[in-house]
């Protein structure tokens, strides 16, 4: 009975698979291939992910263990918060407001900002 020969997706070397779904000659090749693939995706998204995570960390630091806080817009700006960045919108009192992950950013009068943790 003739065994199927496949090419490793990372190195191109030929191997005889031990399982039907095997795509790599060794587990190390599979791990390296998937790490390189994930690294490439992370690099492509870094221009938006890095500032988003920084914004989330700022909000997390300000709230500490609270679920709600009201602060001035300039305080956030001074912390390095980037206002145009958010992950999604959610409803608060019938109005769509921008959110960063689990935090709602609600604009109030007099440049006040209410931050709610959901």
CSV table of C-alpha atoms in Angstrom, one decimal:
chain,number,residue,atom,x,y,z
A,1,UNK,CA,0.0,0.0,0.0
A,2,UNK,CA,1.4,3.4,-1.1
A,3,UNK,CA,1.5,6.1,1.6
A,4,UNK,CA,0.7,9.7,0.8
A,5,UNK,CA,3.7,12.1,0.9
A,6,UNK,CA,3.0,15.7,1.9
A,7,UNK,CA,5.0,18.9,2.1
A,8,UNK,CA,5.5,20.6,5.4
A,9,UNK,CA,3.8,24.1,5.2
A,10,UNK,CA,6.7,25.7,7.0
A,11,UNK,CA,9.9,24.1,5.6
A,12,UNK,CA,8.6,22.5,2.4
A,13,UNK,CA,10.2,19.2,3.4
A,14,UNK,CA,8.4,16.0,2.4
A,15,UNK,CA,7.0,13.7,5.1
A,16,UNK,CA,4.6,10.8,5.4
A,17,UNK,CA,1.7,11.9,7.7
A,18,UNK,CA,0.8,9.8,10.7
A,19,UNK,CA,-2.7,11.3,10.9
A,20,UNK,CA,-5.1,12.5,8.1
A,21,UNK,CA,-5.0,16.1,9.3
A,22,UNK,CA,-1.2,16.4,9.7
A,23,UNK,CA,0.2,19.4,7.8
A,24,UNK,CA,3.6,19.6,9.4
A,25,UNK,CA,6.5,17.2,9.7
A,26,UNK,CA,7.1,18.0,13.3
A,27,UNK,CA,5.2,19.6,16.2
A,28,UNK,CA,8.0,22.3,16.4
A,29,UNK,CA,7.3,23.3,12.8
A,30,UNK,CA,3.6,23.6,13.5
A,31,UNK,CA,4.2,25.8,16.6
A,32,UNK,CA,6.7,28.0,14.7
A,33,UNK,CA,4.3,28.4,11.7
A,34,UNK,CA,1.4,29.3,14.0
A,35,UNK,CA,3.5,31.7,16.0
A,36,UNK,CA,4.8,33.5,12.9
A,37,UNK,CA,1.2,33.7,11.6
A,38,UNK,CA,-0.1,35.2,14.8
A,39,UNK,CA,2.9,37.6,15.0
A,40,UNK,CA,2.1,38.9,11.5
A,41,UNK,CA,-1.5,39.5,12.4
A,42,UNK,CA,-0.5,41.3,15.6
A,43,UNK,CA,1.9,43.5,13.8
A,44,UNK,CA,-0.8,44.4,11.2
A,45,UNK,CA,-3.3,45.4,14.0
A,46,UNK,CA,-0.8,47.0,16.3
A,47,UNK,CA,-1.5,50.6,15.0
A,48,UNK,CA,-5.0,50.4,16.5
A,49,UNK,CA,-4.7,47.7,19.2
A,50,UNK,CA,-1.9,49.4,21.1
A,51,UNK,CA,-3.7,52.8,21.6
A,52,UNK,CA,-7.0,51.0,22.4
A,53,UNK,CA,-5.3,49.0,25.1
A,54,UNK,CA,-3.6,52.1,26.4
A,55,UNK,CA,-7.1,53.8,26.6
A,56,UNK,CA,-8.5,50.8,28.4
A,57,UNK,CA,-5.6,50.9,30.9
A,58,UNK,CA,-6.2,54.6,31.5
A,59,UNK,CA,-9.9,54.0,32.2
A,60,UNK,CA,-9.2,51.0,34.4
A,61,UNK,CA,-6.7,53.0,36.4
A,62,UNK,CA,-9.1,55.9,36.9
A,63,UNK,CA,-12.0,53.7,38.0
A,64,UNK,CA,-9.9,51.5,40.3
A,65,UNK,CA,-12.6,49.4,42.1
A,66,UNK,CA,-15.5,51.7,41.2
A,67,UNK,CA,-18.1,51.2,38.5
A,68,UNK,CA,-18.7,54.8,37.7
A,69,UNK,CA,-16.8,58.1,37.8
A,70,UNK,CA,-17.2,61.6,36.4
A,71,UNK,CA,-14.1,63.6,35.4
A,72,UNK,CA,-13.2,66.5,33.2
A,73,UNK,CA,-12.3,65.9,29.5
A,74,UNK,CA,-8.9,67.6,30.0
A,75,UNK,CA,-8.0,65.2,32.8
A,76,UNK,CA,-8.4,62.3,30.4
A,77,UNK,CA,-6.5,64.1,27.7
A,78,UNK,CA,-3.7,64.8,30.2
A,79,UNK,CA,-3.5,61.0,30.9
A,80,UNK,CA,-2.9,60.4,27.2
A,81,UNK,CA,-6.4,59.2,26.3
A,82,UNK,CA,-7.2,59.2,22.6
A,83,UNK,CA,-10.8,60.2,22.1
A,84,UNK,CA,-11.5,59.1,18.5
A,85,UNK,CA,-10.7,55.4,19.4
A,86,UNK,CA,-13.4,53.0,20.7
A,87,UNK,CA,-14.4,49.4,20.2
A,88,UNK,CA,-18.2,49.7,19.8
A,89,UNK,CA,-21.3,51.6,20.7
A,90,UNK,CA,-23.8,50.7,23.4
A,91,UNK,CA,-27.0,52.2,24.7
A,92,UNK,CA,-27.1,54.3,27.8
A,93,UNK,CA,-30.4,55.9,28.7
A,94,UNK,CA,-31.6,55.4,25.1
A,95,UNK,CA,-28.6,57.0,23.5
A,96,UNK,CA,-25.7,55.3,21.6
A,97,UNK,CA,-22.4,56.1,23.4
A,98,UNK,CA,-18.9,55.0,22.5
A,99,UNK,CA,-17.3,52.2,24.5
A,100,UNK,CA,-13.9,50.8,25.0
A,101,UNK,CA,-14.3,47.1,25.8
A,102,UNK,CA,-16.3,47.1,29.1
A,103,UNK,CA,-16.2,50.9,29.6
A,104,UNK,CA,-18.8,53.4,28.4
A,105,UNK,CA,-17.6,56.9,27.7
A,106,UNK,CA,-20.5,59.4,28.2
A,107,UNK,CA,-20.1,63.1,27.3
A,108,UNK,CA,-21.9,65.4,29.8
A,109,UNK,CA,-22.3,69.2,29.8
A,110,UNK,CA,-19.3,71.4,30.7
A,111,UNK,CA,-16.8,69.0,29.1
A,112,UNK,CA,-17.4,66.4,31.8
A,113,UNK,CA,-17.1,62.7,31.0
A,114,UNK,CA,-18.9,59.9,32.8
A,115,UNK,CA,-17.1,56.6,32.7
A,116,UNK,CA,-19.2,53.5,33.4
A,117,UNK,CA,-17.9,50.0,33.8
A,118,UNK,CA,-20.4,47.4,32.6
